[in-house]
Amino acid sequence: PKSTAWLSAVGIHNVEQLRSSGAVEAYLLVRQAGFPATLNLLWALEGALQDVDWRELSEADKSRLREELARLTH
C-alpha cells in the first residue's frame, strides 16, 4: 500500500504507466518526490514488469538495474 501511494503521488497509477516509465525512472521519481524508497522498491517494480516476485529477480537483472540507476544519477 505504501509503495502504491508513492507511485500514485508521482503519477504512476497502473502497470501501463509503470511500463512506459520503466522501473528505474519510476524509482527515481519516487525518490525525487522525497519518499524514503530503498532498492527493494526498485526490485519490486522490475518484478512487477516481469510478472515475477521481486525475490526471484536474477543477480544479472539487479546488476543491470543498478547500472542504469548509476547512469541516470551521476
XYZ file of N, CA and C in Angstrom:
222
model
N 0.809 -1.218 0.000
C 0.000 0.000 0.000
C 0.847 1.275 0.000
N 1.939 1.268 0.772
C 2.787 2.449 0.831
C 3.419 2.728 -0.532
N 3.941 1.692 -1.157
C 4.567 1.858 -2.470
C 3.551 2.321 -3.506
N 2.345 1.792 -3.435
C 1.286 2.197 -4.356
C 0.965 3.673 -4.181
N 0.912 4.121 -2.937
C 0.646 5.538 -2.664
C 1.768 6.414 -3.200
N 3.012 5.971 -3.015
C 4.152 6.734 -3.542
C 4.073 6.846 -5.051
N 3.784 5.725 -5.713
C 3.691 5.732 -7.178
C 2.554 6.633 -7.635
N 1.414 6.563 -6.968
C 0.291 7.436 -7.317
C 0.665 8.902 -7.165
N 1.419 9.202 -6.128
C 1.826 10.585 -5.873
C 2.704 11.141 -6.990
N 3.405 10.263 -7.708
C 4.265 10.730 -8.799
C 3.637 10.469 -10.170
N 2.338 10.121 -10.174
C 1.607 9.999 -11.424
C 1.608 8.639 -12.077
N 2.021 7.613 -11.346
C 2.008 6.251 -11.888
C 0.884 5.495 -11.187
N -0.180 5.239 -11.950
C -1.387 4.667 -11.374
C -1.693 3.250 -11.833
N -0.961 2.767 -12.833
C -1.227 1.418 -13.339
C 0.025 0.843 -13.988
N -0.039 -0.416 -14.339
C 1.136 -1.100 -14.875
C 1.536 -0.536 -16.243
N 0.578 -0.045 -17.006
C 0.915 0.545 -18.295
C 1.789 1.789 -18.111
N 1.439 2.605 -17.128
C 2.248 3.786 -16.851
C 3.618 3.385 -16.312
N 3.663 2.333 -15.499
C 4.938 1.839 -14.998
C 5.785 1.323 -16.154
N 5.173 0.569 -17.038
C 5.893 0.037 -18.191
C 6.432 1.178 -19.057
N 5.644 2.224 -19.210
C 6.048 3.373 -20.017
C 7.268 4.085 -19.425
N 7.283 4.244 -18.111
C 8.404 4.943 -17.479
C 9.590 4.015 -17.249
N 9.310 2.754 -16.982
C 10.362 1.807 -16.625
C 10.598 1.822 -15.130
N 11.149 0.743 -14.632
C 11.338 0.589 -13.189
C 12.283 1.634 -12.615
N 13.391 1.883 -13.291
C 14.386 2.815 -12.747
C 13.845 4.234 -12.720
N 13.217 4.668 -13.800
C 12.658 6.022 -13.838
C 11.575 6.189 -12.780
N 10.718 5.186 -12.616
C 9.672 5.253 -11.595
C 10.298 5.344 -10.202
N 11.310 4.538 -9.959
C 12.023 4.564 -8.678
C 12.607 5.957 -8.431
N 13.243 6.528 -9.450
C 13.834 7.861 -9.292
C 12.773 8.920 -9.031
N 11.636 8.826 -9.692
C 10.557 9.780 -9.441
C 10.104 9.719 -7.982
N 9.974 8.508 -7.468
C 9.570 8.335 -6.064
C 10.619 8.946 -5.142
N 11.880 8.662 -5.385
C 12.955 9.214 -4.549
C 12.996 10.743 -4.653
N 12.870 11.266 -5.868
C 12.911 12.713 -6.069
C 11.730 13.418 -5.405
N 10.646 12.699 -5.222
C 9.481 13.262 -4.535
C 9.677 13.282 -3.024
N 10.794 12.716 -2.563
C 11.118 12.769 -1.143
C 10.719 11.553 -0.335
N 10.225 10.515 -1.004
C 9.838 9.309 -0.280
C 11.078 8.456 -0.008
N 11.113 7.775 1.138
C 12.308 7.023 1.552
C 12.391 5.619 0.935
N 12.269 5.538 -0.373
C 12.297 4.242 -1.060
C 13.703 3.646 -1.027
N 13.761 2.342 -0.869
C 15.032 1.624 -0.912
C 15.103 0.850 -2.223
N 16.219 0.179 -2.425
C 16.356 -0.631 -3.633
C 15.307 -1.739 -3.701
N 14.743 -2.116 -2.583
C 13.679 -3.128 -2.620
C 12.497 -2.653 -3.466
N 12.235 -1.343 -3.460
C 11.171 -0.827 -4.324
C 11.566 -1.010 -5.789
N 12.802 -0.724 -6.113
C 13.259 -0.915 -7.489
C 13.097 -2.362 -7.915
N 13.500 -3.284 -7.034
C 13.352 -4.704 -7.360
C 11.873 -5.051 -7.539
N 11.014 -4.523 -6.676
C 9.584 -4.812 -6.764
C 8.978 -4.270 -8.056
N 9.414 -3.085 -8.456
C 8.914 -2.513 -9.702
C 9.324 -3.367 -10.892
N 10.574 -3.765 -10.918
C 11.045 -4.626 -12.012
C 10.338 -5.975 -11.972
N 10.144 -6.507 -10.784
C 9.408 -7.757 -10.659
C 8.002 -7.632 -11.218
N 7.352 -6.512 -10.940
C 6.009 -6.286 -11.480
C 6.037 -6.264 -13.001
N 7.046 -5.632 -13.572
C 7.153 -5.576 -15.029
C 7.429 -6.949 -15.642
N 8.172 -7.771 -14.924
C 8.483 -9.112 -15.420
C 7.456 -10.151 -14.971
N 6.502 -9.714 -14.157
C 5.471 -10.589 -13.597
C 6.079 -11.728 -12.775
N 7.051 -11.352 -11.933
C 7.670 -12.299 -11.006
C 7.789 -11.639 -9.639
N 7.894 -12.439 -8.602
C 8.152 -11.920 -7.266
C 9.538 -11.274 -7.275
N 9.669 -10.134 -6.633
C 10.940 -9.413 -6.671
C 12.097 -10.251 -6.154
N 11.810 -11.183 -5.259
C 12.875 -12.024 -4.709
C 13.397 -13.024 -5.735
N 12.687 -13.162 -6.851
C 13.109 -14.080 -7.909
C 13.943 -13.399 -8.992
N 14.138 -12.090 -8.873
C 14.971 -11.399 -9.866
C 16.386 -11.951 -9.808
N 16.971 -12.128 -10.952
C 18.339 -12.641 -11.008
C 19.331 -11.557 -10.604
N 20.512 -11.985 -10.225
C 21.571 -11.020 -9.923
C 21.915 -10.201 -11.163
N 21.790 -10.810 -12.335
C 22.040 -10.078 -13.590
C 21.024 -8.951 -13.755
N 19.752 -9.228 -13.439
C 18.730 -8.179 -13.504
C 19.043 -7.060 -12.522
N 19.391 -7.433 -11.299
C 19.694 -6.420 -10.281
C 20.918 -5.607 -10.670
N 21.906 -6.250 -11.236
C 23.108 -5.548 -11.681
C 22.768 -4.560 -12.798
N 21.954 -4.997 -13.754
C 21.531 -4.125 -14.856
C 20.782 -2.908 -14.311
N 19.899 -3.132 -13.352
C 19.145 -2.030 -12.757
C 20.066 -1.069 -12.009
N 21.033 -1.606 -11.263
C 21.988 -0.742 -10.552
C 22.804 0.100 -11.532
N 23.218 -0.512 -12.636
C 23.994 0.215 -13.656
C 23.162 1.336 -14.282
N 21.913 1.032 -14.616
C 21.044 2.044 -15.190
C 20.804 3.175 -14.187
N 20.596 2.820 -12.938
C 20.413 3.813 -11.883
C 21.647 4.696 -11.759
N 22.817 4.099 -11.776
C 24.066 4.868 -11.673
C 24.217 5.817 -12.858
N 23.889 5.358 -14.055
C 23.989 6.212 -15.247
C 23.076 7.424 -15.132
N 21.892 7.226 -14.589
C 20.932 8.305 -14.512
C 21.142 9.246 -13.343
N 21.928 8.837 -12.366
C 22.102 9.682 -11.182
C 23.488 10.296 -11.062
N 24.370 9.983 -11.984
C 25.729 10.560 -11.905
C 26.042 11.416 -13.086
